[in-house]
Short mmCIF file of C-alpha atoms in Angstrom, two decimals:
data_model
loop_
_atom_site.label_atom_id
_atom_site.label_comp_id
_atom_site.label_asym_id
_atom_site.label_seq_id
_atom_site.Cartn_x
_atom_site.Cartn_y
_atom_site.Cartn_z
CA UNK A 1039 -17.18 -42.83 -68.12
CA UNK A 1040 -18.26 -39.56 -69.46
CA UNK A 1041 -15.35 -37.08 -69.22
CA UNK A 1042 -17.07 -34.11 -68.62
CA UNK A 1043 -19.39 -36.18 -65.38
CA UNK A 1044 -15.95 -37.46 -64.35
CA UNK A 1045 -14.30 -33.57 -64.53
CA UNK A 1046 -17.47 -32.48 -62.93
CA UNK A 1047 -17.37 -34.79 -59.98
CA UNK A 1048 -13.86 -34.24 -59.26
CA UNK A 1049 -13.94 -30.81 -59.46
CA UNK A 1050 -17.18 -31.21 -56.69
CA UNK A 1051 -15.47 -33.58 -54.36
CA UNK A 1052 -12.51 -30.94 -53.73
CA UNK A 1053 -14.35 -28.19 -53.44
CA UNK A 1054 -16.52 -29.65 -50.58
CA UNK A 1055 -13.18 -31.11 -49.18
CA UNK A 1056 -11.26 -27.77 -49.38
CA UNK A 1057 -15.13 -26.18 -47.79
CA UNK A 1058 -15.00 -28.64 -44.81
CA UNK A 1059 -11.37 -28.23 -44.34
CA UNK A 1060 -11.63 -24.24 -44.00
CA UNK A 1061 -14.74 -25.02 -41.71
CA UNK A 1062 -12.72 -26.86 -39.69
CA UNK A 1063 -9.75 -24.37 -39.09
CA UNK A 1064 -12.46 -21.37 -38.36
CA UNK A 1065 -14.35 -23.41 -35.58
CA UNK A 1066 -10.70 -23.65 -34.02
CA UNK A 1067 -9.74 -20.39 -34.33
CA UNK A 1068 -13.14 -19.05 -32.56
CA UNK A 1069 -13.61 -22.14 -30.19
CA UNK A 1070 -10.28 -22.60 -29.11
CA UNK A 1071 -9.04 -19.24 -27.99
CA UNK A 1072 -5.16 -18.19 -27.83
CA UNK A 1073 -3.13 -18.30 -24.57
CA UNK A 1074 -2.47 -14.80 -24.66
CA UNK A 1075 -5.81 -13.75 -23.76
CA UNK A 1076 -6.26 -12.05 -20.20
CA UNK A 1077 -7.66 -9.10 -17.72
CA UNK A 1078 -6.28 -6.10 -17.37
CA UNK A 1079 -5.25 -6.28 -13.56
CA UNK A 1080 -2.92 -3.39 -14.16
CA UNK A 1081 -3.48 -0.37 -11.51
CA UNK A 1082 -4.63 2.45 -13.36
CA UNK A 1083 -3.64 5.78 -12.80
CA UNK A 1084 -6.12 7.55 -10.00
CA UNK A 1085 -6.09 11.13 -9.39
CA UNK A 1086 -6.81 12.59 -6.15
CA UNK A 1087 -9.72 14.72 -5.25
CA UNK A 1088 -9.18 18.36 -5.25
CA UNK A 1089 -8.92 20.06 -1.97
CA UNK A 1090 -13.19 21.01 -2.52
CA UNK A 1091 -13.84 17.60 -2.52
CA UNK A 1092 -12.71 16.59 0.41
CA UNK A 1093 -14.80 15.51 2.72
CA UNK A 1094 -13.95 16.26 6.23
CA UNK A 1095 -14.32 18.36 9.77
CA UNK A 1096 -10.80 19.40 9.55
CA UNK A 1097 -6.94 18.65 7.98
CA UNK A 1098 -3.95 21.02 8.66
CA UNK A 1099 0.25 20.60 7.15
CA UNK A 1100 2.33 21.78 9.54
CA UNK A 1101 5.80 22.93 8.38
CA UNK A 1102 7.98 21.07 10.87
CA UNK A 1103 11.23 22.41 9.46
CA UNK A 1104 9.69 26.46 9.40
CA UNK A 1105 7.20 26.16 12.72
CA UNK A 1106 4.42 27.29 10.45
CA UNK A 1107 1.15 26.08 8.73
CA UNK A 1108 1.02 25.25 5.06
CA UNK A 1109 -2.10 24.87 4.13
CA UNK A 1110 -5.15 24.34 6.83
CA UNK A 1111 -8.76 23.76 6.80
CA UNK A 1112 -10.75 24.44 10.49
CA UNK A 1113 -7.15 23.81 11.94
CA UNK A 1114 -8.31 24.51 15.26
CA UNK A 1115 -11.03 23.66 15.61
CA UNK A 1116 -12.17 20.71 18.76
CA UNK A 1117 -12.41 17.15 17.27
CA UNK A 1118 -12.31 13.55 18.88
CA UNK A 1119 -9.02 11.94 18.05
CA UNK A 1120 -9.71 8.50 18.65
CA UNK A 1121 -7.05 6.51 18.51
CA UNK A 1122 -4.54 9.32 17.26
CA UNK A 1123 -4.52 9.59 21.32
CA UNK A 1124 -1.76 6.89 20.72
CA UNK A 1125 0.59 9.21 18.90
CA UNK A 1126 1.33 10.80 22.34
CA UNK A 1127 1.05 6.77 23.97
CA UNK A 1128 3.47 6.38 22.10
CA UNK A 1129 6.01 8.76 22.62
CA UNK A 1130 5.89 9.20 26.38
CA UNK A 1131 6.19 5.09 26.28
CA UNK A 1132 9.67 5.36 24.45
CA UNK A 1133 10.78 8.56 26.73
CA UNK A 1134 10.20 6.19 30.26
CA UNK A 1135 10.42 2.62 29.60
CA UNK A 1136 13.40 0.31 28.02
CA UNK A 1137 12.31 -1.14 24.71
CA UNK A 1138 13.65 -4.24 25.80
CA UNK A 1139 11.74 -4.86 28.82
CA UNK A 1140 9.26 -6.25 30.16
CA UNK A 1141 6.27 -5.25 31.55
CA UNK A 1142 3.15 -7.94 33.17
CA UNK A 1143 -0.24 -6.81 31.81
CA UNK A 1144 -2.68 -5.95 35.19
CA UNK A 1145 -6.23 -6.45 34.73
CA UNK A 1146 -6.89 -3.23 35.28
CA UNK A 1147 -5.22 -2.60 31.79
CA UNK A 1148 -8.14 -4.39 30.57
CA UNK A 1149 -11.04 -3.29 32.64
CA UNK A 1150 -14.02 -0.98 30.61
CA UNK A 1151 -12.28 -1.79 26.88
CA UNK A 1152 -15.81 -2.32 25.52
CA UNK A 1153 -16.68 -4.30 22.81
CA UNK A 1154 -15.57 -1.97 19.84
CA UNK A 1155 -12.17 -1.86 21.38
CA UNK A 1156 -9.15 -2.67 19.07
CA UNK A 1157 -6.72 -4.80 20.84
CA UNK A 1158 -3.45 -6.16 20.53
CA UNK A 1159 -4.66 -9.56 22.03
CA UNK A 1160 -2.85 -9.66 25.15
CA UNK A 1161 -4.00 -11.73 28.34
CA UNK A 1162 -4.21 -10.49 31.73
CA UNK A 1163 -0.70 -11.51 33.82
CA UNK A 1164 1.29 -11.48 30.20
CA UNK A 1165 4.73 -10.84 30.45
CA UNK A 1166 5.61 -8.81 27.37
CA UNK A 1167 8.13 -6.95 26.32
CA UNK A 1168 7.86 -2.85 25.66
CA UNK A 1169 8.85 -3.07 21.85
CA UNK A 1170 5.80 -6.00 21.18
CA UNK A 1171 3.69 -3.67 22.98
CA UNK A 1172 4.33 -0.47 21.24
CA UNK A 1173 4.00 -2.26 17.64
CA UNK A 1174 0.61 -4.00 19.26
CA UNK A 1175 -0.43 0.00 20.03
CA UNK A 1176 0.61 1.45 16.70
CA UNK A 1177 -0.20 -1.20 14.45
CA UNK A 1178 -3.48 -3.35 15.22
CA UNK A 1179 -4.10 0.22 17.34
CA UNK A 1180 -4.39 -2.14 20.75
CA UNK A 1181 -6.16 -0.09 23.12
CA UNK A 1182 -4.76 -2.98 26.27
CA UNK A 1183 -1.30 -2.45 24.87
CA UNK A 1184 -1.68 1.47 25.33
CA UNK A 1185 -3.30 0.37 29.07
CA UNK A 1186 -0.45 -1.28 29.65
CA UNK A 1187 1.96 1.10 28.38
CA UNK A 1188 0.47 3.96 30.36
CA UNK A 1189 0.76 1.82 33.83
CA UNK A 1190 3.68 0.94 33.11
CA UNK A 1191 4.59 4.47 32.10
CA UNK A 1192 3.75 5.88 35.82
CA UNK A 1193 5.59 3.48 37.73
CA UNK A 1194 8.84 4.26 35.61
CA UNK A 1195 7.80 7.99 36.27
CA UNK A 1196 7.90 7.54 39.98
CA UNK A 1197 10.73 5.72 39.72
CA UNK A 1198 13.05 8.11 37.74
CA UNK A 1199 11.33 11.23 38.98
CA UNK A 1200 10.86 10.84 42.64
CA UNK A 1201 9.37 13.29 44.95
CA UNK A 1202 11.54 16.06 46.62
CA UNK A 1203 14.58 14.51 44.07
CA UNK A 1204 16.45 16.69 41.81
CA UNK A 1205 16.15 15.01 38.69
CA UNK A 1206 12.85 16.18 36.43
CA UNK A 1207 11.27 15.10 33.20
CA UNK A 1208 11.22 17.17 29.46
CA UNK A 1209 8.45 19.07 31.11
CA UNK A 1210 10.38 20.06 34.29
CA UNK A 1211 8.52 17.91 36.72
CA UNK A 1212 8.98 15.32 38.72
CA UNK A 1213 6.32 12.93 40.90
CA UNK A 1214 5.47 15.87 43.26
CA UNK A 1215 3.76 17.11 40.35
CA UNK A 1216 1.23 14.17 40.34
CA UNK A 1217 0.48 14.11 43.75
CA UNK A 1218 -0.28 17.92 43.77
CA UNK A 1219 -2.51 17.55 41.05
CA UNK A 1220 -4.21 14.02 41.86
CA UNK A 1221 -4.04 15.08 45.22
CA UNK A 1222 -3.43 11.41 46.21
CA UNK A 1223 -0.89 9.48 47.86
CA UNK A 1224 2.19 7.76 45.69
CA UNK A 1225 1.50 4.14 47.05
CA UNK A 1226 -2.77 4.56 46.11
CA UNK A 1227 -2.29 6.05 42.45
CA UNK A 1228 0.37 3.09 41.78
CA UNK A 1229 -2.24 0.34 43.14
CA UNK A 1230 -5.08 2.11 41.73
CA UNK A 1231 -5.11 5.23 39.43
CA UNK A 1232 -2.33 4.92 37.15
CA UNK A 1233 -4.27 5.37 33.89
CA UNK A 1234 -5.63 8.86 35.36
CA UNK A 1235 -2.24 9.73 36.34
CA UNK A 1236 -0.83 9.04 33.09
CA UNK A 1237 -3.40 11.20 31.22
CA UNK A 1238 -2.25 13.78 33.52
CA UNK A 1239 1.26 13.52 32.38
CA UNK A 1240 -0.15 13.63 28.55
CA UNK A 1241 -1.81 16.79 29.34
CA UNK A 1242 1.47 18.33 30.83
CA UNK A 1243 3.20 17.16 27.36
CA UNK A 1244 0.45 18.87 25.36
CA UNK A 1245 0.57 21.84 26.89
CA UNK A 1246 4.70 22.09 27.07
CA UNK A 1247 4.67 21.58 22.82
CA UNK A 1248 2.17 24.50 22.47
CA UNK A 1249 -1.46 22.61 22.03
CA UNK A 1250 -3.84 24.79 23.13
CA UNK A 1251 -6.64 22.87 22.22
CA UNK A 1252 -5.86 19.70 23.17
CA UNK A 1253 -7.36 17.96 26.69
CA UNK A 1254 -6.65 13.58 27.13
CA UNK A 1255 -8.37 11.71 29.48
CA UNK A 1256 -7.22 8.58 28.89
CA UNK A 1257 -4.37 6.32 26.72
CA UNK A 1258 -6.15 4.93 24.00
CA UNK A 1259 -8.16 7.04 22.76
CA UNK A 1260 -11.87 5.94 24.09
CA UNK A 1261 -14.90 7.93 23.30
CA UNK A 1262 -15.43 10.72 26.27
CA UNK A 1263 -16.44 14.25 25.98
CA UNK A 1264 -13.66 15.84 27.88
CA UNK A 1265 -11.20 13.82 25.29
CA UNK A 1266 -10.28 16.05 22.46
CA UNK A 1267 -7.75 17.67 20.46
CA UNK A 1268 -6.83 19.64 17.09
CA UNK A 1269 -5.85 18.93 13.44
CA UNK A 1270 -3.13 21.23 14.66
CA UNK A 1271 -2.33 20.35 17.98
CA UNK A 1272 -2.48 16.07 16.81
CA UNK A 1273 0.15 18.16 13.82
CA UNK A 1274 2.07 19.46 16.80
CA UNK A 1275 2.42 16.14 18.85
CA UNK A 1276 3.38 14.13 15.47
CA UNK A 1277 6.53 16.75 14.56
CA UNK A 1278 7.81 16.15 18.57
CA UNK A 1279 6.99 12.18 18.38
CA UNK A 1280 9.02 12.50 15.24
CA UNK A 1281 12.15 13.61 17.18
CA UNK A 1282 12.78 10.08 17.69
CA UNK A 1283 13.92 7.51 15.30
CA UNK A 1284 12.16 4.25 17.70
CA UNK A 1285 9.23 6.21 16.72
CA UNK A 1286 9.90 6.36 13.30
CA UNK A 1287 10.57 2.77 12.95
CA UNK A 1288 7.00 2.02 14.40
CA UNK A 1289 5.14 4.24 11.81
CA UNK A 1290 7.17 3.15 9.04
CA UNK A 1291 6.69 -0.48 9.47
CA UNK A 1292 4.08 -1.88 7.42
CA UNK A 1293 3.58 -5.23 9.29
CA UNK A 1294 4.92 -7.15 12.73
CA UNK A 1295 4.79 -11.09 13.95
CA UNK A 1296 4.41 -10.61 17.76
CA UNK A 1297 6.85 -13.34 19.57
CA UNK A 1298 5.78 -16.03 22.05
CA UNK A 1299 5.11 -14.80 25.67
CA UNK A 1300 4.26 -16.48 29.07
CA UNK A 1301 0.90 -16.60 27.90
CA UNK A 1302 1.24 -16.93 24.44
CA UNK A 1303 3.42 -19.87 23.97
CA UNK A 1304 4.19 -20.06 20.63
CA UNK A 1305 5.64 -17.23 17.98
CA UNK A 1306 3.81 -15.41 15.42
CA UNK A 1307 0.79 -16.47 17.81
CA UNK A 1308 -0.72 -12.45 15.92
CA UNK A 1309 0.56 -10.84 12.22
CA UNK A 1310 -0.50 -7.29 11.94
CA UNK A 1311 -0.32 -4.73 9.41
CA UNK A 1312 -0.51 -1.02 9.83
CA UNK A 1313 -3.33 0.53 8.83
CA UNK A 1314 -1.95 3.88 7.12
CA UNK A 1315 -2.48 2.70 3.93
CA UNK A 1316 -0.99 5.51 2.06
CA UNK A 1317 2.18 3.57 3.56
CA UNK A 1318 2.03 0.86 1.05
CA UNK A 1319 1.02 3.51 -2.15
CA UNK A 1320 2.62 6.94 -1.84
CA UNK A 1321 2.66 7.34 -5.28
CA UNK A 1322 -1.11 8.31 -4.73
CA UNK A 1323 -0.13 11.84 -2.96
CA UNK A 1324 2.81 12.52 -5.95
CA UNK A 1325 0.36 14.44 -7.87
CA UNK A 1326 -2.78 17.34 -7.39
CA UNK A 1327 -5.88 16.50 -8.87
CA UNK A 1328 -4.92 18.27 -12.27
CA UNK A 1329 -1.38 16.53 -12.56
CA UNK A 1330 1.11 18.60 -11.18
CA UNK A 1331 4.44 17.25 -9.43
CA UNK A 1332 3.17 17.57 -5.18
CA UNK A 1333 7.51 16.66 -5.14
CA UNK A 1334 6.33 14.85 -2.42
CA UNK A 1335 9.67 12.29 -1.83
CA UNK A 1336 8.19 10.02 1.26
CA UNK A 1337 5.82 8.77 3.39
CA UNK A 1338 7.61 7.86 6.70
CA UNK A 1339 4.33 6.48 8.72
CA UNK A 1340 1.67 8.04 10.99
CA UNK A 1341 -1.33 6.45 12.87
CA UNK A 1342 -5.36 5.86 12.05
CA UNK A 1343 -8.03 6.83 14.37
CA UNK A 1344 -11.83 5.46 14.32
CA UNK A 1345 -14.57 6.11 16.35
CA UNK A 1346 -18.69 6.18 15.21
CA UNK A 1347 -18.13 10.04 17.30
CA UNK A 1348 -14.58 11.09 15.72
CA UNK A 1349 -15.17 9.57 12.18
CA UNK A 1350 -12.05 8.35 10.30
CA UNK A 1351 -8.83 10.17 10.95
CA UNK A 1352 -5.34 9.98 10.46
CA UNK A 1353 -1.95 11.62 11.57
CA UNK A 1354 1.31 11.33 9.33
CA UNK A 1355 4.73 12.36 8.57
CA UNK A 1356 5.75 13.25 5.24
CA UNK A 1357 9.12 14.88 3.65
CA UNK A 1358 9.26 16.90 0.49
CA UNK A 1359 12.07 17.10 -1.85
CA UNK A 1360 13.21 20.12 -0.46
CA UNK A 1361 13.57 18.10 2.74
CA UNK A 1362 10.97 20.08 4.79
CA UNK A 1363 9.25 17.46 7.19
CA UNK A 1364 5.39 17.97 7.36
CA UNK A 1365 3.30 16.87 9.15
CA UNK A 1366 -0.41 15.65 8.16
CA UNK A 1367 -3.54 15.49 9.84
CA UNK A 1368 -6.93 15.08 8.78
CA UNK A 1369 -10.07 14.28 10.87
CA UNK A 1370 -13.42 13.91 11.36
CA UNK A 1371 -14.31 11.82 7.90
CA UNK A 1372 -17.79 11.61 7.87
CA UNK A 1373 -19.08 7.13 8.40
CA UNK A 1374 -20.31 7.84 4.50
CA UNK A 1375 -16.65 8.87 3.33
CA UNK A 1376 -14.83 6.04 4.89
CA UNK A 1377 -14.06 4.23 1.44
CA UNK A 1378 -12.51 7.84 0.49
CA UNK A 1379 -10.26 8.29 3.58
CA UNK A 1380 -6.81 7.33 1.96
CA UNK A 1381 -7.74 8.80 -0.76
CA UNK A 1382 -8.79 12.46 0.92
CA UNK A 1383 -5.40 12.10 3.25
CA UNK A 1384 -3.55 11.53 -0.64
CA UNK A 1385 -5.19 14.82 -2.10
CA UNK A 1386 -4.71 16.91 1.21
CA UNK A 1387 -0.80 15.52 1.34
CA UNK A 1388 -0.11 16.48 -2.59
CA UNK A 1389 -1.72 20.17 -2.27
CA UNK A 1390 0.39 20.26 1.20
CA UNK A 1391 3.75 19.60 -0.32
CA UNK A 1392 3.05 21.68 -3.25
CA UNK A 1393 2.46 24.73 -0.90
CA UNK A 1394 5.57 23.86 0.73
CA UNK A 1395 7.87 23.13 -2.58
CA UNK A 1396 6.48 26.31 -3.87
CA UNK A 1397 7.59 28.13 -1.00
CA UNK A 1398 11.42 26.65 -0.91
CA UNK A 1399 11.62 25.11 -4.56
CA UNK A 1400 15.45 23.66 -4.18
CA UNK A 1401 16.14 19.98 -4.29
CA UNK A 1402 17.56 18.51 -1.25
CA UNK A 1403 16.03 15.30 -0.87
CA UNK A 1404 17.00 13.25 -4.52
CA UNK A 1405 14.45 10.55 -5.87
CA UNK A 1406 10.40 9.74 -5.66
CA UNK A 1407 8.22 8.12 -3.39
CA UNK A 1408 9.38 4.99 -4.94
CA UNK A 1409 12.69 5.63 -3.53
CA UNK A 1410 12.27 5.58 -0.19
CA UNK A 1411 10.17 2.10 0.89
CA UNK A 1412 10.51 0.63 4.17
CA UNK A 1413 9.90 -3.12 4.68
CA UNK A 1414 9.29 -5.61 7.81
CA UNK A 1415 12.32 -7.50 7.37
CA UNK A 1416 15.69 -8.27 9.16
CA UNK A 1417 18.29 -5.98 9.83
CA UNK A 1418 20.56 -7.37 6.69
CA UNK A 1419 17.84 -7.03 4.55
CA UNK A 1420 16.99 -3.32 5.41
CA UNK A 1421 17.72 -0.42 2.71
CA UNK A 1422 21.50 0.26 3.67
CA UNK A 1423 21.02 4.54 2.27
CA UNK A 1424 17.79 5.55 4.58
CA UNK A 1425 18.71 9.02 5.28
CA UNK A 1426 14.56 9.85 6.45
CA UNK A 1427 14.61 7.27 8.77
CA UNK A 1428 18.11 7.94 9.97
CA UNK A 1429 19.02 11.52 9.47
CA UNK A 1430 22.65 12.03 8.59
CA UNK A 1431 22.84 8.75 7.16
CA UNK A 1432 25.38 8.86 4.03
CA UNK A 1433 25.22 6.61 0.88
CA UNK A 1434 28.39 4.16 0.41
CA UNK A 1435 29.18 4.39 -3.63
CA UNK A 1436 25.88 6.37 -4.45
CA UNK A 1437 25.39 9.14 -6.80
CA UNK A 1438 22.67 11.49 -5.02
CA UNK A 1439 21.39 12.47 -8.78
CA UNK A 1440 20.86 8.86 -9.79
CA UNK A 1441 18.33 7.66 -6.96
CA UNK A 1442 15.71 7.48 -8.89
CA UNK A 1443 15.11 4.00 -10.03
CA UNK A 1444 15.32 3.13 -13.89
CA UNK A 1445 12.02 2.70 -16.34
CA UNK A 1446 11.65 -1.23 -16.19
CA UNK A 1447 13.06 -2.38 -19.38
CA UNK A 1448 10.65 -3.10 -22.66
CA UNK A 1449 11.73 -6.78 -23.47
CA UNK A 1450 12.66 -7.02 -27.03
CA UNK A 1451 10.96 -8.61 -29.52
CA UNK A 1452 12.45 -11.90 -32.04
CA UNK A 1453 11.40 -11.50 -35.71
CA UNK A 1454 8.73 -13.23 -34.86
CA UNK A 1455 7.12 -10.54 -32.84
CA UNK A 1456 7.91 -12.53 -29.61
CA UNK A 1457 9.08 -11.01 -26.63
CA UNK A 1458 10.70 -14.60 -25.33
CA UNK A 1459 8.81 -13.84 -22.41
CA UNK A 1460 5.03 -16.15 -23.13
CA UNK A 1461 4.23 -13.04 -24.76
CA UNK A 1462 3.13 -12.61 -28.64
CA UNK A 1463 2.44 -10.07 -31.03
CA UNK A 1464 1.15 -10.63 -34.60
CA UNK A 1465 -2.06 -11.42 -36.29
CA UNK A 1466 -4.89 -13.47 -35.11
CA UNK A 1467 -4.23 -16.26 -37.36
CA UNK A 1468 -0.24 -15.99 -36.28
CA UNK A 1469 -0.99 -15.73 -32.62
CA UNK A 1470 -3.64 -18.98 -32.93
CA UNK A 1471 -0.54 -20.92 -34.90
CA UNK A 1472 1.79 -20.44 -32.03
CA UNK A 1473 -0.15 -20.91 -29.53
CA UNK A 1474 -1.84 -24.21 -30.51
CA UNK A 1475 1.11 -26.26 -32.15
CA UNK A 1476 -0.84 -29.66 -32.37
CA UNK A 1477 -3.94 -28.64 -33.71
CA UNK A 1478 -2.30 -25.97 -36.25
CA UNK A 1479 -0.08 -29.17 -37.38
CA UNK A 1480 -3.37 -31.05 -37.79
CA UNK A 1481 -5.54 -28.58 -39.97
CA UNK A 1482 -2.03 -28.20 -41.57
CA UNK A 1483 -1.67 -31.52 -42.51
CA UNK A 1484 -5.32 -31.75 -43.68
CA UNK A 1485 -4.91 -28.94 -45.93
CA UNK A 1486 -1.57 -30.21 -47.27
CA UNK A 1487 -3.54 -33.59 -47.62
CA UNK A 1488 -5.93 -31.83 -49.64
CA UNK A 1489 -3.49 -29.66 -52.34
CA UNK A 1490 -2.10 -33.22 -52.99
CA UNK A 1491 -5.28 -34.85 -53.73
CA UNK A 1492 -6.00 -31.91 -56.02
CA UNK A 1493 -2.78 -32.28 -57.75
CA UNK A 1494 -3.60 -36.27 -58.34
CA UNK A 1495 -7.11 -35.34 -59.94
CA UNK A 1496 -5.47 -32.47 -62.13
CA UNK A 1497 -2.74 -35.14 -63.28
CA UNK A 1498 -5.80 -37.64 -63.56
CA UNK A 1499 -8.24 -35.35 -65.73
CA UNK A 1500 -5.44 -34.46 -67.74
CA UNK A 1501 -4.36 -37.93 -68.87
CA UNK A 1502 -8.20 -39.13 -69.45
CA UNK A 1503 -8.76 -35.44 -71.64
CA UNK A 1504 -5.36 -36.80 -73.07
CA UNK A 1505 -6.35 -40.10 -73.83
CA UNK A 1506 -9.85 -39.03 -74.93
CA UNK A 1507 -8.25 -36.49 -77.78
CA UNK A 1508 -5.75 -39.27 -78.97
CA UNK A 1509 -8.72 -42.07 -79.34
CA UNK A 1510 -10.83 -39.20 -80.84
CA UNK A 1511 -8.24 -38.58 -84.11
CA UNK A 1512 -7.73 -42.47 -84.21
CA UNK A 1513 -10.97 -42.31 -84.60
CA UNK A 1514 -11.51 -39.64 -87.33
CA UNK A 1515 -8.53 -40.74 -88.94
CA UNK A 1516 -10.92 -44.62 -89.61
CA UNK A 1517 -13.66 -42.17 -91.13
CA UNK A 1518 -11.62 -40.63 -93.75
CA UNK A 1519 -10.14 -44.37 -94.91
#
């Protein structure tokens, strides 16, 4: 065979073996992409609207700690509350009945809840006890539980509080003061107008903290025209609500599992969650719309309100870091806003505690929002150092300075640029390698195959050339005999 064909063909075959070898490991590398690859579920960071952009018919952040106003938009002016109404439910409920309790659910707790209603799901003749109603009021925002709280409300009234007896309420009264101003007997506004009564009592509460603007007809919160309050007044009846730490346990809790009941026969027959949703992200309201520190240090909890009249509206509690307690309200969100609501009560909750920080800038309160989380679990499992739910409350072994918790550590890297964690780091053609053992070891093998091949046909053409030159002087050696 010609040595030059033979060098020729050799030199063709690994060439299109090395080509198809290379094709090979580039379809893999495109087709067969590495594990790492993945969306970006991270939470970005989201500023709040400026105080312009906020969309709304009024807000005002009362100073609890200094009596005064912090920053206010329309804070007087009349607006529907909604279910905000259950703020004052809410505390009246704690002030007259036992938590532990029980009170039977009348029908007439659930007579004219229309349609739109949101209820806690209880059943008429119910047995339940106070504390699963008041989470069924403040949570799911039940407007039978508040019913049922307010009847139950009066007959503890009359009870405690009786006619011609010595004993009165926080507002100085006892039941004479219903049946002057029903103008009805004890025994027919038990049977039969205990809601009206109770709004009575409501009114008597408004009007002993201050709210001038403020007129209830009813527990829940139920569209009617002579039903209406204040962004201050709703400010007013948060900061006395406050006063109590039941309360503040209701707020704060992001989620309940009501218990089995006469009716309901087995537990966890409802889960709710509360529908403050700046509860879950306070980091939201740690910053203005241009980045500056709100030193906003918690969210304790507040309530919602929605009606098609009120709009969206909500009602919280908030302490800064110079421990001033403030409370929040915004209302009257226009239907069009409603996807903005948390994030109008965030911008109007930075701005507030800004005002407020600015006015008193000394650290009291140590930490961020992050420090001070409050979850739906047992006892044992609760934050042992909760000195905003429990005022007074001292740390065992803390240092104050050192709340704040510490950056999540960067896992470190192997020479190999991995993190030990499924994570990589390198090139494309690294990150394919590690990621796809078997086939790497494959294409690896093939191209290992091929060097060796091309060694064999070096060795090969260099013996023939060899052999060729040797018989070529034989040969010319003959010619000169």
């Amino acid at each position: 065979m010609n040595i030059k064909k033979l060098t020729v063909s050799m030199i063709r075959t690994a060439a299109v073996t090395i080509a198809a070898a290379l094709l090979v490991f580039s379809a893999a590398m495109f087709l067969l992409p590495a594990k790492t690859v993945s969306a970006d579920v991270g939470q970005p960071d989201i500023p709040v609207p400026a105080l312009g952009d906020v969309h709304c018919a009024s807000y005002c952040v009362y100073d609890k700690t200094t009596g005064y106003i912090v920053i206010s938009m329309n804070p007087d002016d009349r607006i529907y509350p909604a279910s905000m109404t259950k703020i004052m439910t809410c505390m009246l409920s704690l002030e007259y009945l036992d938590t532990a309790a029980k009170i039977t659910v009348n029908a007439s707790a659930l007579a004219d809840l229309d349609a739109d209603s949101s209820l806690m799901g209880v059943l008429e003749g119910e047995k339940v006890k106070v504390s699963e109603l008041l989470y069924g009021l403040m949570l799911p925002s039940g407007n039978d539980a508040a019913n049922a709280l307010g009847e139950g409300c009066i007959e503890a009234f009359f009870q405690k509080y009786p006619a011609g007896g010595s004993a009165v309420n926080k507002d100085g009264v006892n039941a004479q003061y219903l049946l002057d101003t029903l103008k009805d007997t004890q025994d027919h506004i038990v049977s039969s107008r205990k809601l009206e009564a109770f709004a009575v009592l409501m009114n008597l509460r408004a009007d002993t903290l201050g709210c001038k603007g403020t007129h209830f007809v009813n527990a829940c919160g139920l569209p009617d025209d002579n039903h209406y309050t204040t962004a201050y007044d709703l400010a007013l009846i948060m900061a006395a609500a406050s006063e109590n730490p039941d309360f503040n346990t209701l707020i704060s809790a992001p989620s309940h599992v009501f218990v089995a009941t006469n009716r309901h026969k087995a537990d966890a027959w409802s889960y709710v969650k509360n529908s403050n949703y700046l509860l879950y992200d306070p980091w939201l309201a740690s910053k203005t719309a241009n980045g500056t520190d709100s030193h906003l240090s918690a969210v304790i909890g507040g309530k919602t309100g929605t009606t098609s009249q009120a709009g969206k509206g909500l009602t919280i509690y908030t302490v800064n870091e110079n421990g001033h307690e403030l409370m929040i309200s915004i209302c009257g969100i226009p239907q069009e806003y409603y996807f903005y609501t948390t994030m109008y009560l965030a911008s109007v909750t930075a701005y507030g505690n800004l005002a407020c920080w600015e006015s008193d800038p000394v650290t009291r309160v140590y930490g961020t929002t992050g420090d001070y989380k409050y979850v739906n679990a047992p006892a044992s499992e609760q934050p042992q150092f909760d000195p905003l739910i429990n005022p007074g409350d001292e740390p065992d072994g803390y240092d104050l300075t050192q709340l704040t918790p510490s950056p999540t550590p960067v896992p470190e890297q192997n020479e190999d640029g991995d993190s030990g964690d499924g994570n990589t780091a390198g090139t494309p053609l690294e990150l394919f390698v590690k990621q796809n053992p078997v086939i790497s070891g494959i294409i690896g093998g093939f191209m290992l195959l091929i060097i060796v091949l091309n060694i064999v046909l070096w060795v090969r053409i260099n013996r023939i050339k060899h052999a060729a030159e040797i018989k070529a002087k034989k040969k010319a050696g003959k010619k000169k005999r």
